Amino acid sequence: MKLPGKTVERLSEYRRTLLDCLNERKNFIFSHELAARLHITAVQVRRDLMLIGYASVQRKGYDAKELIDKIGTIIDSDESINVAIIGIGNLGRAVAGYFKGKRSKLNLVASFDTDPQKINKVISGVKCYPHNEMEEIIKSLGIKIAIITVPADYARDIAEEAVRFGIKGILNYTTVPLNVPSWVYLEEYDMITSIEKVAYFVKENTI
Amino acid sequence: MKLPGKTVERLSEYRRTLLDCLNERKNFIFSHELAARLHITAVQVRRDLMLIGYASVQRKGYDAKELIDKIGTIIDSDESINVAIIGIGNLGRAVAGYFKGKRSKLNLVASFDTDPQKINKVISGVKCYPHNEMEEIIKSLGIKIAIITVPADYARDIAEEAVRFGIKGILNYTTVPLNVPSWVYLEEYDMITSIEKVAYFVKENTI
DNA sequence: TAGATTGTTAATCGATTAACAATC
DNA sequence: TAGATTGTTAATCGATTAACAATC
């Protein structure tokens, strides 16, 4: 089932919001409550859940536990997926932090760097391997997703290598747009763009 | 002139690509060349530039220097805008790094944290102030934009304070959706969502 | 000239929202 | 029951792409 990208993003957010609900001992939630927590509309919630074929319990709302499981069957893989962070500087460590304590289908199993100070140490909970062992480690651990947080100048080469070694999905946090073959899924995020966008709309709002 | 958000994002990217061109001593660029570097279509480039009213030099393409200036008049403010990073952990430091050496209208002038180890030190090129001086510093320096990189549990309170002290735009990197008044521009980015999205489409591509 | 490139309108695509009958 | 909530279709909105006349 190939869902719209935006729906996939929201499903990820629904799931985490529902986990919060469970922590609050709130086991059922109405569409408008879920919507309010995420600052979207109730219609959007219902439409997304319609797309994945989940129905509420009438008069009680959505069963948080059930819906969490349902979302899992849609967006998670059957087996766990191994992930690597390439470039374990400040940004890489920040990203690594998000994996800590999260038991999910996504396992952060390696990081790569060229700094001798970092190599073979455990940084932010994950072992850092030298760049020249990338091929071996990616293949032996079956790593499928790479998060690229290297300095801009290395981004293109690193991505090309990662793809050659078998990576199937890339999350690119460098400011360099990457070129990947069609069978590799690429998601790019550029912090500078975001900051400039905020500045633009602040300006427009105050005119 | 209120441009579509997506166009604003691309203008930011055009500008940086054009700066690369100048560094390569490439002073003129055709729409399809600019498009190729960003992996978008030439039509999109031309349409965006149409929206800001920039015309090419026939047969030579766009004048990089001129277009950079033109984009500046559209997306930059007249005066510089002061920015603060709230929470100078790994992510905060990574973001701070993007400001280094960039001479733009956006000045990173302060960071805030509660860790006594960090307070009153210069971290990643910017002085870190204690959390309890936020009001004073935001007001005295006229800080207009806050980048929030604190742990999730503090996000809501920090945002509420920032808004109360005069912040007009927020870039939220925590996983907590924020509630802000309508006159504050809010941009949110959630790394977990992005990673899960990549995992979903990798799965769908390989089915 | 012929071919490449452009700016702009119209058409298409995709995502959000409005409307509403059905349920409890 | 009356009111709240739901799932789903149709309408709207916004963004991208196709089409094309104009320029050099």
PDB file of C-alpha atoms (C1' of nucleotides) in Angstrom, chain A residues 4 6-7 10 14 31 35-36 38-51, chain C residues 14-20, chain D residues 7-15:
ATOM      1  CA  PRO A   4       0.956   9.767   0.220  1.00  0.00           C
ATOM      2  CA  LYS A   6       2.307  13.532   3.955  1.00  0.00           C
ATOM      3  CA  THR A   7       0.088  10.820   5.351  1.00  0.00           C
ATOM      4  CA  ARG A  10       1.432  12.147  10.061  1.00  0.00           C
ATOM      5  CA  TYR A  14      -0.008   9.918  15.411  1.00  0.00           C
ATOM      6  CA  SER A  31     -10.244  12.340  16.212  1.00  0.00           C
ATOM      7  CA  ALA A  35      -5.934  16.548  15.877  1.00  0.00           C
ATOM      8  CA  ALA A  36      -5.695  19.194  18.600  1.00  0.00           C
ATOM      9  CA  LEU A  38      -0.866  17.941  16.549  1.00  0.00           C
ATOM     10  CA  HIS A  39      -2.516  21.216  15.510  1.00  0.00           C
ATOM     11  CA  ILE A  40      -4.216  19.765  12.494  1.00  0.00           C
ATOM     12  CA  THR A  41      -7.879  19.158  11.727  1.00  0.00           C
ATOM     13  CA  ALA A  42     -10.011  16.234  12.831  1.00  0.00           C
ATOM     14  CA  VAL A  43     -11.021  15.599   9.230  1.00  0.00           C
ATOM     15  CA  GLN A  44      -7.420  15.078   8.291  1.00  0.00           C
ATOM     16  CA  VAL A  45      -6.947  12.558  11.062  1.00  0.00           C
ATOM     17  CA  ARG A  46     -10.046  10.650  10.013  1.00  0.00           C
ATOM     18  CA  ARG A  47      -9.049  10.706   6.385  1.00  0.00           C
ATOM     19  CA  ASP A  48      -5.557   9.391   7.117  1.00  0.00           C
ATOM     20  CA  LEU A  49      -6.967   6.610   9.256  1.00  0.00           C
ATOM     21  CA  MET A  50      -9.483   5.824   6.564  1.00  0.00           C
ATOM     22  CA  LEU A  51      -6.582   5.355   4.146  1.00  0.00           C
TER      23      LEU A  51
ATOM     24  C1'  DG C  14      -1.971  16.025  -5.230  1.00  0.00           C
ATOM     25  C1'  DA C  15      -3.379  17.313  -0.823  1.00  0.00           C
ATOM     26  C1'  DT C  16      -6.761  19.588   2.225  1.00  0.00           C
ATOM     27  C1'  DT C  17     -11.272  20.821   3.504  1.00  0.00           C
ATOM     28  C1'  DA C  18     -16.366  20.970   3.229  1.00  0.00           C
ATOM     29  C1'  DA C  19     -20.435  18.495   3.233  1.00  0.00           C
ATOM     30  C1'  DC C  20     -23.264  14.967   4.779  1.00  0.00           C
TER      31       DC C  20
ATOM     32  C1'  DG D   7     -16.210   7.398   7.389  1.00  0.00           C
ATOM     33  C1'  DT D   8     -16.407   8.869   2.841  1.00  0.00           C
ATOM     34  C1'  DT D   9     -17.434  11.539  -1.367  1.00  0.00           C
ATOM     35  C1'  DA D  10     -17.230  15.840  -3.618  1.00  0.00           C
ATOM     36  C1'  DA D  11     -15.326  20.456  -3.838  1.00  0.00           C
ATOM     37  C1'  DT D  12     -11.599  23.436  -3.164  1.00  0.00           C
ATOM     38  C1'  DC D  13      -7.114  24.904  -2.778  1.00  0.00           C
ATOM     39  C1'  DG D  14      -2.246  24.987  -3.920  1.00  0.00           C
ATOM     40  C1'  DA D  15       1.612  23.478  -6.307  1.00  0.00           C
TER      41       DA D  15
END
